[in-house]
PDB file of C-alpha atoms in Angstrom:
ATOM      1  CA  GLY A   1      36.746 -14.878  -1.465  1.00 61.00           C
ATOM      2  CA  ALA A   2      35.588 -12.050   0.659  1.00 67.00           C
ATOM      3  CA  PRO A   3      32.806  -9.891  -0.751  1.00 67.00           C
ATOM      4  CA  SER A   4      33.723  -6.674  -2.474  1.00 78.00           C
ATOM      5  CA  PRO A   5      33.681  -3.539  -0.298  1.00 79.00           C
ATOM      6  CA  ASP A   6      30.414  -2.402  -1.922  1.00 88.00           C
ATOM      7  CA  ARG A   7      28.777  -5.808  -1.362  1.00 87.00           C
ATOM      8  CA  ALA A   8      30.050  -5.933   2.255  1.00 89.00           C
ATOM      9  CA  ALA A   9      28.590  -2.456   2.888  1.00 92.00           C
ATOM     10  CA  ASP A  10      25.254  -3.509   1.323  1.00 93.00           C
ATOM     11  CA  LEU A  11      25.096  -6.635   3.503  1.00 94.00           C
ATOM     12  CA  ALA A  12      25.934  -4.538   6.594  1.00 95.00           C
ATOM     13  CA  ARG A  13      23.081  -2.127   5.718  1.00 96.00           C
ATOM     14  CA  GLN A  14      20.680  -5.054   5.138  1.00 97.00           C
ATOM     15  CA  ARG A  15      21.662  -6.527   8.508  1.00 97.00           C
ATOM     16  CA  GLU A  16      21.132  -3.165  10.241  1.00 97.00           C
ATOM     17  CA  VAL A  17      17.648  -2.880   8.702  1.00 97.00           C
ATOM     18  CA  ALA A  18      16.671  -6.457   9.570  1.00 97.00           C
ATOM     19  CA  THR A  19      17.981  -6.063  13.122  1.00 96.00           C
ATOM     20  CA  ALA A  20      15.997  -2.846  13.594  1.00 96.00           C
ATOM     21  CA  PHE A  21      12.857  -4.494  12.143  1.00 95.00           C
ATOM     22  CA  LEU A  22      13.135  -7.450  14.548  1.00 94.00           C
ATOM     23  CA  ALA A  23      13.791  -5.165  17.509  1.00 94.00           C
ATOM     24  CA  ALA A  24      10.746  -3.035  16.649  1.00 94.00           C
ATOM     25  CA  ALA A  25       8.526  -6.100  16.118  1.00 92.00           C
ATOM     26  CA  ARG A  26       9.698  -7.535  19.445  1.00 91.00           C
ATOM     27  CA  GLY A  27       9.301  -4.208  21.277  1.00 87.00           C
ATOM     28  CA  GLY A  28       5.558  -3.981  20.767  1.00 75.00           C
ATOM     29  CA  ASP A  29       5.387  -0.303  19.876  1.00 86.00           C
ATOM     30  CA  ILE A  30       3.735  -0.019  16.470  1.00 92.00           C
ATOM     31  CA  SER A  31       5.138   3.484  15.933  1.00 95.00           C
ATOM     32  CA  ASP A  32       8.687   2.011  15.991  1.00 94.00           C
ATOM     33  CA  LEU A  33       7.651  -0.310  13.141  1.00 95.00           C
ATOM     34  CA  ILE A  34       6.024   2.501  11.149  1.00 96.00           C
ATOM     35  CA  ALA A  35       9.185   4.563  11.472  1.00 97.00           C
ATOM     36  CA  LEU A  36      11.166   1.841   9.669  1.00 97.00           C
ATOM     37  CA  LEU A  37       8.741   1.528   6.773  1.00 98.00           C
ATOM     38  CA  ASP A  38       8.447   3.537   3.563  1.00 98.00           C
ATOM     39  CA  ALA A  39       4.992   5.130   3.382  1.00 97.00           C
ATOM     40  CA  ASP A  40       4.238   2.991   0.296  1.00 98.00           C
ATOM     41  CA  VAL A  41       5.666  -0.273   1.615  1.00 98.00           C
ATOM     42  CA  THR A  42       4.119  -3.500   0.322  1.00 97.00           C
ATOM     43  CA  LEU A  43       3.915  -6.785   2.175  1.00 95.00           C
ATOM     44  CA  THR A  44       3.239  -9.880   0.098  1.00 95.00           C
ATOM     45  CA  GLY A  45       2.795 -13.425   1.282  1.00 93.00           C
ATOM     46  CA  ASP A  46       2.161 -16.719  -0.429  1.00 90.00           C
ATOM     47  CA  ALA A  47      -1.180 -18.526  -0.050  1.00 80.00           C
ATOM     48  CA  THR A  48       0.162 -20.519   2.922  1.00 82.00           C
ATOM     49  CA  VAL A  49       0.680 -17.273   4.855  1.00 79.00           C
ATOM     50  CA  SER A  50      -2.877 -16.033   4.362  1.00 68.00           C
ATOM     51  CA  GLY A  51      -4.465 -19.391   5.164  1.00 74.00           C
ATOM     52  CA  SER A  52      -7.206 -18.523   2.667  1.00 76.00           C
ATOM     53  CA  GLY A  53      -5.665 -20.197  -0.354  1.00 80.00           C
ATOM     54  CA  ARG A  54      -4.994 -16.785  -1.884  1.00 85.00           C
ATOM     55  CA  PRO A  55      -1.822 -14.714  -1.705  1.00 89.00           C
ATOM     56  CA  LEU A  56      -1.666 -11.948   0.903  1.00 89.00           C
ATOM     57  CA  GLU A  57      -0.980  -8.355  -0.001  1.00 93.00           C
ATOM     58  CA  LEU A  58      -0.887  -5.308   2.265  1.00 94.00           C
ATOM     59  CA  HIS A  59      -0.018  -1.747   1.218  1.00 96.00           C
ATOM     60  CA  GLY A  60       1.055   1.247   3.320  1.00 97.00           C
ATOM     61  CA  ALA A  61       3.119   1.613   6.452  1.00 97.00           C
ATOM     62  CA  ALA A  62       0.204   1.489   8.921  1.00 96.00           C
ATOM     63  CA  LYS A  63      -1.260  -1.744   7.543  1.00 95.00           C
ATOM     64  CA  VAL A  64       2.104  -3.456   7.228  1.00 95.00           C
ATOM     65  CA  ALA A  65       3.124  -2.356  10.737  1.00 95.00           C
ATOM     66  CA  ARG A  66      -0.125  -3.766  12.174  1.00 92.00           C
ATOM     67  CA  GLY A  67       0.547  -7.063  10.421  1.00 87.00           C
ATOM     68  CA  ALA A  68       4.096  -7.188  11.784  1.00 88.00           C
ATOM     69  CA  HIS A  69       2.871  -6.179  15.225  1.00 86.00           C
ATOM     70  CA  SER A  70       0.343  -9.037  15.227  1.00 83.00           C
ATOM     71  CA  ALA A  71       3.239 -11.469  14.630  1.00 82.00           C
ATOM     72  CA  ALA A  72       5.254 -10.198  17.612  1.00 80.00           C
ATOM     73  CA  SER A  73       5.334 -13.632  19.264  1.00 83.00           C
ATOM     74  CA  ARG A  74       6.999 -15.020  16.158  1.00 88.00           C
ATOM     75  CA  ALA A  75       9.474 -12.167  16.154  1.00 89.00           C
ATOM     76  CA  GLU A  76      10.677 -13.201  19.638  1.00 88.00           C
ATOM     77  CA  ALA A  77      11.780 -16.560  18.258  1.00 91.00           C
ATOM     78  CA  SER A  78      13.057 -15.326  14.887  1.00 95.00           C
ATOM     79  CA  GLN A  79      16.664 -15.024  13.770  1.00 96.00           C
ATOM     80  CA  LEU A  80      18.613 -13.179  11.115  1.00 97.00           C
ATOM     81  CA  ALA A  81      19.802 -15.295   8.241  1.00 97.00           C
ATOM     82  CA  LEU A  82      21.253 -15.055   4.759  1.00 97.00           C
ATOM     83  CA  VAL A  83      18.365 -15.903   2.444  1.00 97.00           C
ATOM     84  CA  ASP A  84      19.722 -16.616  -1.055  1.00 97.00           C
ATOM     85  CA  GLY A  85      22.647 -14.331  -0.237  1.00 95.00           C
ATOM     86  CA  GLU A  86      20.601 -11.413   1.189  1.00 96.00           C
ATOM     87  CA  VAL A  87      19.911 -10.684   4.871  1.00 97.00           C
ATOM     88  CA  GLY A  88      16.455 -11.726   5.943  1.00 97.00           C
ATOM     89  CA  VAL A  89      14.567 -13.182   8.902  1.00 97.00           C
ATOM     90  CA  VAL A  90      13.662 -16.779   9.611  1.00 97.00           C
ATOM     91  CA  TRP A  91      11.170 -18.289  12.061  1.00 96.00           C
ATOM     92  CA  ALA A  92      11.978 -21.946  12.805  1.00 95.00           C
ATOM     93  CA  PRO A  93      10.365 -23.047  16.082  1.00 93.00           C
ATOM     94  CA  GLY A  94      11.921 -26.248  17.347  1.00 91.00           C
ATOM     95  CA  GLY A  95      14.336 -26.170  14.423  1.00 91.00           C
ATOM     96  CA  HIS A  96      11.540 -26.570  11.840  1.00 95.00           C
ATOM     97  CA  LEU A  97      11.548 -23.796   9.280  1.00 96.00           C
ATOM     98  CA  GLN A  98       8.071 -22.206   9.046  1.00 95.00           C
ATOM     99  CA  VAL A  99       8.449 -18.655   7.730  1.00 95.00           C
ATOM    100  CA  VAL A 100      11.067 -16.564   5.937  1.00 97.00           C
ATOM    101  CA  LEU A 101      10.919 -12.785   5.491  1.00 97.00           C
ATOM    102  CA  ARG A 102      12.774 -11.096   2.680  1.00 97.00           C
ATOM    103  CA  LEU A 103      13.196  -7.381   3.286  1.00 97.00           C
ATOM    104  CA  THR A 104      13.889  -4.842   0.591  1.00 97.00           C
ATOM    105  CA  SER A 105      15.148  -1.439   1.655  1.00 96.00           C
ATOM    106  CA  ARG A 106      16.365   1.854   0.234  1.00 94.00           C
ATOM    107  CA  PRO A 107      19.851   3.217   0.896  1.00 93.00           C
ATOM    108  CA  ASP A 108      18.300   5.443   3.598  1.00 95.00           C
ATOM    109  CA  ARG A 109      17.269   2.204   5.394  1.00 95.00           C
ATOM    110  CA  LYS A 110      13.517   2.540   4.867  1.00 97.00           C
ATOM    111  CA  ILE A 111      11.873  -0.844   4.124  1.00 98.00           C
ATOM    112  CA  THR A 112      10.037  -0.728   0.795  1.00 98.00           C
ATOM    113  CA  ALA A 113       8.886  -4.338   0.545  1.00 98.00           C
ATOM    114  CA  ILE A 114       8.506  -7.438   2.711  1.00 97.00           C
ATOM    115  CA  GLU A 115       7.947 -10.840   1.209  1.00 96.00           C
ATOM    116  CA  VAL A 116       6.626 -13.507   3.569  1.00 95.00           C
ATOM    117  CA  ILE A 117       7.348 -17.080   2.480  1.00 96.00           C
ATOM    118  CA  ALA A 118       5.629 -19.995   4.260  1.00 94.00           C
ATOM    119  CA  ASP A 119       4.923 -22.450   1.440  1.00 94.00           C
ATOM    120  CA  PRO A 120       6.942 -25.592   2.244  1.00 95.00           C
ATOM    121  CA  ASP A 121       7.973 -26.116  -1.396  1.00 95.00           C
ATOM    122  CA  ARG A 122       9.274 -22.554  -1.665  1.00 95.00           C
ATOM    123  CA  LEU A 123      10.993 -22.807   1.709  1.00 97.00           C
ATOM    124  CA  ASN A 124      12.808 -25.950   0.628  1.00 96.00           C
ATOM    125  CA  ARG A 125      14.275 -24.150  -2.403  1.00 97.00           C
ATOM    126  CA  LEU A 126      15.815 -21.331  -0.369  1.00 97.00           C
ATOM    127  CA  GLN A 127      19.488 -21.282   0.499  1.00 97.00           C
ATOM    128  CA  LEU A 128      19.709 -20.288   4.166  1.00 97.00           C
ATOM    129  CA  ALA A 129      22.485 -19.618   6.637  1.00 96.00           C
ATOM    130  CA  LEU A 130      21.769 -18.360  10.130  1.00 95.00           C
ATOM    131  CA  LEU A 131      23.687 -15.265  11.180  1.00 96.00           C
ATOM    132  CA  PRO A 132      25.129 -14.874  14.677  1.00 91.00           C
ATOM    133  CA  GLU A 133      23.297 -12.323  16.845  1.00 80.00           C
TER     134      GLU A 133
END
């Protein structure tokens, strides 16, 4: 079964948002990232992401854009993927999954939330399928 027209349109929108996010992160211009983000966007990451043993949480477009900008080298090697049936981003250097991004966006394509997953146990529970570029 093919997805319903509404589901196919939603996946196409998700892919458009994720593609734009990766392009902006790779491009190095922080204003391009800010333009994609809702003013009240939230980035959350598990304790593995922060390295401090505590979960990471950033609020606001400027802070989240700076965080994404600082990970530009990872963006270069990242790919789009279906993550539990939704379009997201994976970073798997040398074929070893390290980080998954789940993006939540509004119908107007503004990103409202980014979840960064790096905990190996959580990564192992995800259903992933790489998407062609």
